[in-house]
XYZ file of C-alpha atoms in Angstrom:
450
model
C 9.811 27.717 6.464
C 12.430 26.894 9.106
C 14.424 23.794 8.223
C 14.257 21.931 11.550
C 16.838 19.169 11.694
C 15.922 15.566 12.324
C 17.311 14.723 15.746
C 18.634 11.345 16.792
C 15.425 10.310 18.573
C 13.304 10.818 15.445
C 15.768 8.907 13.261
C 15.890 6.097 15.798
C 12.102 5.920 15.999
C 11.854 5.942 12.199
C 14.324 3.081 11.915
C 12.462 1.011 14.499
C 9.032 1.356 12.888
C 10.514 0.718 9.434
C 11.706 -2.689 10.625
C 8.156 -3.531 11.642
C 6.601 -2.110 8.482
C 8.860 -4.087 6.172
C 7.588 -7.540 7.143
C 3.913 -7.353 6.020
C 4.824 -5.499 2.819
C 7.414 -8.087 1.832
C 5.128 -10.949 2.827
C 2.329 -9.724 0.572
C 4.552 -9.756 -2.520
C 6.619 -12.841 -1.696
C 3.558 -15.062 -1.393
C 2.451 -14.374 -4.979
C 5.377 -16.334 -6.438
C 4.722 -19.311 -4.149
C 1.069 -19.990 -5.039
C 1.734 -22.623 -7.697
C 4.097 -24.515 -5.371
C 1.532 -24.327 -2.538
C -1.185 -25.642 -4.865
C 0.992 -28.602 -5.835
C 1.898 -29.317 -2.224
C -1.703 -29.455 -1.050
C -3.143 -30.950 -4.230
C -5.445 -27.949 -4.527
C -6.566 -26.028 -7.576
C -5.002 -22.685 -8.401
C -8.439 -21.077 -7.957
C -8.578 -22.354 -4.380
C -5.026 -21.369 -3.533
C -5.550 -17.840 -4.878
C -7.563 -17.266 -1.716
C -4.264 -17.400 0.163
C -3.686 -13.894 -1.203
C -7.338 -12.818 -1.411
C -8.073 -13.696 2.227
C -5.062 -11.683 3.382
C -6.129 -8.664 1.321
C -9.707 -8.828 2.587
C -8.521 -9.120 6.179
C -6.358 -6.021 5.744
C -9.207 -4.071 4.127
C -11.524 -4.911 7.020
C -8.908 -4.108 9.669
C -7.772 -0.692 8.444
C -10.957 1.228 9.369
C -10.739 0.071 12.989
C -7.135 1.162 13.487
C -7.784 4.835 14.222
C -10.412 4.147 16.870
C -8.314 1.429 18.512
C -5.389 3.873 18.732
C -7.596 6.504 20.350
C -8.726 3.994 22.944
C -5.539 2.031 23.662
C -2.719 4.203 22.281
C -0.438 3.833 19.247
C 2.340 2.053 21.168
C 0.042 -0.648 22.552
C -1.596 -1.227 19.171
C 1.797 -1.316 17.408
C 3.038 -4.073 19.714
C -0.271 -5.930 19.374
C -0.262 -5.711 15.573
C 3.287 -7.070 15.357
C 2.468 -9.906 17.762
C -0.660 -10.922 15.832
C 1.228 -10.791 12.537
C 4.021 -12.988 13.912
C 1.532 -15.475 15.367
C -0.297 -15.666 12.050
C 2.992 -16.161 10.191
C 4.018 -19.034 12.462
C 0.650 -20.736 11.997
C 0.822 -20.281 8.197
C 4.139 -22.137 8.179
C 2.496 -25.102 9.959
C -0.593 -25.255 7.699
C -1.678 -28.802 6.793
C -4.167 -27.918 4.031
C -5.177 -25.073 1.746
C -8.147 -24.324 4.006
C -6.014 -24.044 7.141
C -3.522 -21.812 5.346
C -6.316 -19.490 4.177
C -7.692 -19.276 7.734
C -4.257 -18.479 9.169
C -3.734 -15.816 6.482
C -6.853 -14.062 7.774
C -5.263 -13.895 11.236
C -1.991 -12.698 9.735
C -3.851 -9.954 7.849
C -5.517 -8.701 11.030
C -2.075 -7.776 12.338
C -0.539 -6.767 9.015
C -3.442 -4.468 8.162
C -2.769 -2.271 11.179
C 0.994 -1.952 10.784
C 1.211 0.554 7.892
C -1.392 3.056 9.193
C 0.168 2.766 12.649
C 3.566 3.552 11.129
C 2.178 6.765 9.632
C 0.424 7.762 12.865
C 3.453 7.221 15.095
C 5.869 9.138 12.866
C 3.431 11.935 11.948
C 2.851 12.695 15.626
C 6.513 12.481 16.572
C 7.799 14.601 13.685
C 5.527 17.629 13.885
C 4.689 19.800 10.857
C 8.204 21.117 10.186
C 9.838 17.687 9.820
C 6.946 15.593 8.561
C 8.110 15.463 4.932
C 11.519 13.994 5.714
C 10.068 11.564 8.237
C 7.341 10.424 5.834
C 10.065 9.688 3.287
C 11.297 7.076 5.763
C 7.854 5.452 5.749
C 7.920 5.360 1.958
C 11.119 3.313 1.767
C 9.649 -0.092 2.729
C 6.404 0.683 0.890
C 8.270 1.369 -2.371
C 10.938 -1.325 -2.080
C 8.779 -4.271 -1.015
C 6.904 -4.735 -4.329
C 10.245 -4.892 -6.141
C 12.250 -6.923 -3.628
C 9.421 -9.316 -2.723
C 9.070 -11.388 -5.924
C 12.794 -12.191 -6.402
C 13.235 -12.911 -2.692
C 10.128 -15.066 -2.681
C 11.302 -16.960 -5.749
C 14.708 -17.540 -4.173
C 13.198 -18.830 -0.917
C 10.705 -21.118 -2.659
C 13.330 -22.584 -4.991
C 15.893 -23.248 -2.238
C 14.288 -24.000 1.146
C 10.550 -24.275 0.443
C 7.401 -22.124 0.541
C 6.867 -22.480 4.316
C 9.968 -20.357 4.882
C 8.255 -17.404 3.247
C 6.260 -17.186 6.482
C 9.012 -18.304 8.853
C 11.366 -15.503 7.762
C 8.835 -13.043 9.199
C 9.445 -14.287 12.733
C 13.000 -13.070 13.465
C 12.250 -9.712 11.825
C 8.912 -9.338 13.619
C 10.256 -10.365 17.019
C 13.182 -7.969 16.604
C 10.717 -5.188 15.753
C 8.715 -5.963 18.912
C 11.836 -5.858 21.100
C 12.992 -2.561 19.583
C 9.528 -0.988 19.777
C 9.142 -1.956 23.436
C 12.105 0.276 24.258
C 11.762 2.984 21.621
C 8.135 3.773 20.695
C 6.858 6.334 23.238
C 3.657 5.872 25.174
C 0.883 8.250 24.157
C -2.283 9.668 25.659
C -5.412 7.581 25.247
C -9.128 8.214 25.587
C -10.433 5.085 27.263
C -14.036 6.267 27.024
C -13.889 5.982 23.232
C -15.951 3.030 22.041
C -15.658 1.059 18.844
C -18.385 1.838 16.323
C -19.813 -1.678 15.940
C -22.621 -0.563 13.615
C -20.124 1.167 11.356
C -17.875 -1.907 11.426
C -20.823 -4.131 10.476
C -21.574 -1.878 7.491
C -18.194 -0.844 6.102
C -16.272 -4.115 6.484
C -18.565 -6.227 4.270
C -18.926 -3.247 1.916
C -15.164 -3.134 1.351
C -14.965 -6.913 1.076
C -17.756 -7.085 -1.521
C -16.293 -4.255 -3.587
C -12.806 -5.779 -3.628
C -14.201 -9.196 -4.533
C -16.247 -7.650 -7.331
C -13.307 -5.714 -8.749
C -11.126 -8.812 -8.665
C -13.707 -10.756 -10.672
C -14.289 -13.224 -7.838
C -17.854 -11.976 -7.288
C -20.550 -10.773 -9.720
C -22.224 -7.394 -10.218
C -24.950 -7.997 -7.558
C -22.121 -8.136 -5.023
C -20.863 -4.778 -6.262
C -24.338 -3.269 -5.897
C -24.611 -4.727 -2.411
C -21.232 -3.265 -1.505
C -22.217 0.189 -2.760
C -25.516 0.080 -0.827
C -23.716 -0.904 2.363
C -21.177 1.869 1.756
C -23.992 4.409 1.316
C -25.636 3.187 4.522
C -22.332 3.566 6.314
C -21.940 7.130 5.032
C -25.346 8.078 6.448
C -24.485 6.422 9.759
C -21.004 7.975 9.959
C -22.298 11.517 9.402
C -24.836 11.079 12.192
C -22.574 9.299 14.679
C -20.499 11.176 17.240
C -17.636 8.653 17.055
C -17.839 6.860 13.685
C -15.479 4.116 12.615
C -14.317 6.316 9.721
C -14.868 10.006 10.350
C -16.223 11.246 7.013
C -16.510 14.761 8.464
C -12.748 15.000 7.980
C -13.517 15.513 4.293
C -14.484 19.005 5.393
C -10.748 19.605 5.899
C -9.523 20.318 2.371
C -6.018 18.841 2.694
C -7.488 15.513 3.850
C -9.960 15.482 0.946
C -7.358 16.341 -1.687
C -4.814 13.875 -0.292
C -7.426 11.106 -0.176
C -8.506 11.672 -3.790
C -4.908 11.920 -4.967
C -3.924 8.766 -3.083
C -6.822 6.846 -4.642
C -5.986 7.961 -8.179
C -2.229 7.550 -7.820
C -2.513 4.033 -6.389
C -4.948 3.254 -9.204
C -2.262 4.021 -11.786
C 0.796 2.904 -9.797
C -0.537 -0.549 -8.987
C -1.704 -0.917 -12.568
C 1.821 -0.308 -13.860
C 3.354 -2.509 -11.159
C 1.073 -5.315 -12.299
C 1.752 -4.873 -16.020
C 5.532 -4.652 -16.108
C 6.299 -7.998 -14.403
C 3.685 -9.687 -16.623
C 5.251 -8.136 -19.723
C 8.709 -9.335 -18.735
C 7.465 -12.873 -18.081
C 4.769 -13.403 -20.721
C 6.253 -11.406 -23.614
C 9.982 -11.594 -22.953
C 9.991 -15.085 -21.387
C 11.765 -14.293 -18.098
C 11.235 -16.170 -14.831
C 9.721 -14.475 -11.782
C 13.175 -14.101 -10.243
C 14.633 -12.600 -13.418
C 11.667 -10.242 -13.792
C 12.101 -9.052 -10.224
C 15.775 -8.342 -10.840
C 15.005 -6.471 -14.076
C 12.629 -4.227 -12.123
C 15.411 -3.196 -9.726
C 15.993 0.224 -11.427
C 12.602 1.368 -10.170
C 13.679 0.560 -6.613
C 16.969 2.386 -7.144
C 15.164 5.464 -8.453
C 12.918 5.536 -5.411
C 15.825 5.174 -2.985
C 17.746 7.969 -4.686
C 14.784 10.333 -4.725
C 13.269 9.826 -1.265
C 15.776 11.852 0.824
C 15.600 14.814 -1.576
C 11.831 14.611 -1.820
C 11.396 14.780 1.943
C 13.648 17.829 2.289
C 12.039 19.650 -0.633
C 8.550 19.030 0.719
C 9.484 20.531 4.080
C 11.120 23.532 2.422
C 8.882 24.481 -0.487
C 5.620 22.671 0.279
C 3.751 19.637 -1.019
C 2.163 21.080 -4.166
C 5.237 21.814 -6.348
C 6.968 18.580 -5.388
C 3.889 16.448 -6.089
C 3.240 18.184 -9.426
C 6.836 17.578 -10.459
C 6.554 13.944 -9.360
C 3.381 13.315 -11.362
C 4.921 15.035 -14.392
C 8.046 12.882 -14.201
C 5.901 9.754 -13.846
C 3.875 10.712 -16.928
C 7.061 11.123 -18.988
C 8.388 7.735 -17.858
C 5.068 6.018 -18.572
C 5.202 7.273 -22.181
C 8.223 4.995 -22.659
C 6.184 2.028 -21.398
C 3.553 2.652 -24.079
C 6.196 1.888 -26.714
C 7.071 -1.634 -25.550
C 7.528 -4.388 -28.150
C 8.815 -7.936 -27.994
C 12.317 -6.603 -28.725
C 12.387 -3.417 -26.621
C 15.804 -2.443 -25.338
C 16.288 -3.334 -21.682
C 18.537 -0.279 -21.359
C 15.651 1.999 -22.375
C 13.269 0.166 -20.048
C 15.768 0.384 -17.183
C 16.137 4.156 -17.643
C 12.354 4.567 -17.811
C 11.911 2.475 -14.633
C 14.602 4.513 -12.858
C 12.841 7.771 -13.758
C 9.442 6.266 -12.930
C 10.674 5.269 -9.470
C 11.880 8.821 -8.847
C 8.576 10.270 -9.997
C 6.539 7.924 -7.790
C 8.600 8.936 -4.759
C 8.063 12.626 -5.526
C 4.345 12.122 -6.082
C 3.580 10.061 -2.965
C 5.592 11.517 -0.073
C 4.183 15.081 -0.373
C 0.646 13.691 -0.314
C 1.300 11.973 3.016
C 2.624 15.270 4.374
C -0.185 17.425 2.964
C -2.897 15.217 4.419
C -2.017 16.395 7.937
C -1.502 20.068 7.017
C -3.255 22.226 9.618
C -4.902 19.184 11.208
C -5.392 18.871 14.954
C -2.894 16.223 16.192
C -5.767 14.453 17.954
C -7.395 13.874 14.558
C -4.331 12.220 12.997
C -5.386 8.613 13.832
C -8.842 9.110 12.293
C -7.426 10.839 9.218
C -4.845 8.091 8.721
C -7.471 5.347 8.877
C -9.682 7.203 6.397
C -6.890 7.867 3.905
C -5.392 4.376 4.156
C -8.766 2.716 3.626
C -9.422 4.718 0.463
C -5.851 4.081 -0.707
C -6.351 0.322 -0.335
C -9.482 0.517 -2.452
C -7.607 2.529 -5.088
C -4.846 -0.060 -5.322
C -7.330 -2.916 -5.622
C -9.436 -1.048 -8.183
C -6.385 -0.160 -10.270
C -5.159 -3.753 -10.411
C -8.637 -5.057 -11.315
C -9.362 -2.469 -14.010
C -5.947 -2.703 -15.653
C -6.180 -6.503 -15.676
C -9.566 -6.301 -17.406
C -8.177 -3.863 -19.998
C -5.178 -6.128 -20.640
C -7.415 -9.160 -21.163
C -9.506 -7.191 -23.641
C -6.468 -5.979 -25.571
C -4.951 -9.472 -25.642
C -8.108 -10.646 -27.383
C -7.886 -7.765 -29.841
C -4.177 -8.336 -30.568
C -4.264 -12.123 -30.890
C -0.745 -13.375 -31.523
C 0.873 -10.037 -30.603
C 0.866 -9.759 -26.780
C 3.439 -6.952 -26.827
C 0.944 -4.712 -28.653
C -1.692 -5.559 -26.043
C 0.642 -4.476 -23.249
C 1.512 -1.260 -25.094
C -2.177 -0.437 -25.526
C -2.839 -1.079 -21.838
C 0.047 1.167 -20.809
C -1.692 4.008 -22.692
C -4.573 3.611 -20.218
C -2.107 3.700 -17.324
C -0.708 6.906 -18.816
C -4.217 8.389 -18.852
C -4.857 7.390 -15.231
C -1.516 8.916 -14.236
C -2.201 12.183 -16.061
C -5.559 12.533 -14.306
C -3.749 12.812 -10.957
C -2.339 16.174 -12.060
C -5.698 17.823 -11.304
C -5.949 17.002 -7.585
C -2.207 17.634 -7.230
C -2.808 21.301 -8.143
C -5.123 21.554 -5.119
C -2.595 20.388 -2.534
C -1.761 22.995 0.121
C 0.848 25.555 -0.846
C 3.634 26.435 1.540
C 2.494 28.505 4.462
C -1.240 28.051 3.867
C -3.562 26.499 6.364
């Protein structure tokens, strides 16, 4: 494969969209450390204030399926500017909230913009890069996605402890407005199909289906809600296969790279988000560290990702997605074995090395999947494929967090008085989930195949 260099225009475009992508990813993780302070400020229960995060997640889950169709109708540039503007407006309103209810409502608005930003980032760069440079460009997209979960909690803790929780939302404004100004000059206009209509029936079916399933997995709703969500999802599948312009084009599963990438993304996010949930809890509940200290102790994972991303992008373009992804999953499995051995006196040096290696493995396992998803795909189908993959990925992340939390609670009951053993047991499940991703990784496209 010819190693086509990344020219200045692609690097400039990548830098511009990364600025915009960073804000919603950081916001999502920064808010988690502010919930107790928000509850105290409004005199609300923790259960009520948890909806500050839940409402944002639900809004994102409902928004993602519409992104592809909106891009086809209005263009990626117009939707990118709109998404950033809505996110900034929602952030400003969140900072002025006068009650828990108003904050939850404003978080819904914020999520409507934030939910479109990541899939739009992938669409814009995938189209601009072309097949020969897509791996290196997608590694740019992965930087904010991998760094935000690590940088968010310590930054959020620092902001809350120094200038107050409202500034968690206010800090989005200068970054978001800068991203809008840069995008106005840099993101190219693209062809649109103004005759494309939004699938309102599909939206009415899939949006509540996703919401019910996420609520059920989080424990907020009961099993009848899960059944209702599955029935709505089945009804949507029937509708989508019959519709000429469905909200989520399930016929894209007929394209093998899209199918394999979607399955792999679901399974990998299932395990990745499980581990990302467990390690901060272990550091705080077993080792007694604050949220800020836990975030700083997780920094080696971020470093590993940063070190690996440039190499991963180049290797994917040169030798193909399959060998790089297999190596990434294998490295992640090895690092996760170290997590299964945690105790209440585990060496932080050993944990730091394991997190460094784990971060490298995650980078190698995720970037090739983003590249492989578009292998041999008509450029006109990229928006639809991105919406489909991102929607399933969101469900995988939510499912992973919910299932791992349930396992941890069960093991804590079994190991009463020894929480470290409960975490070690739960990490064995994460190891199993990670190992399962090896199977779909073997089915990623090889170099030079269509």
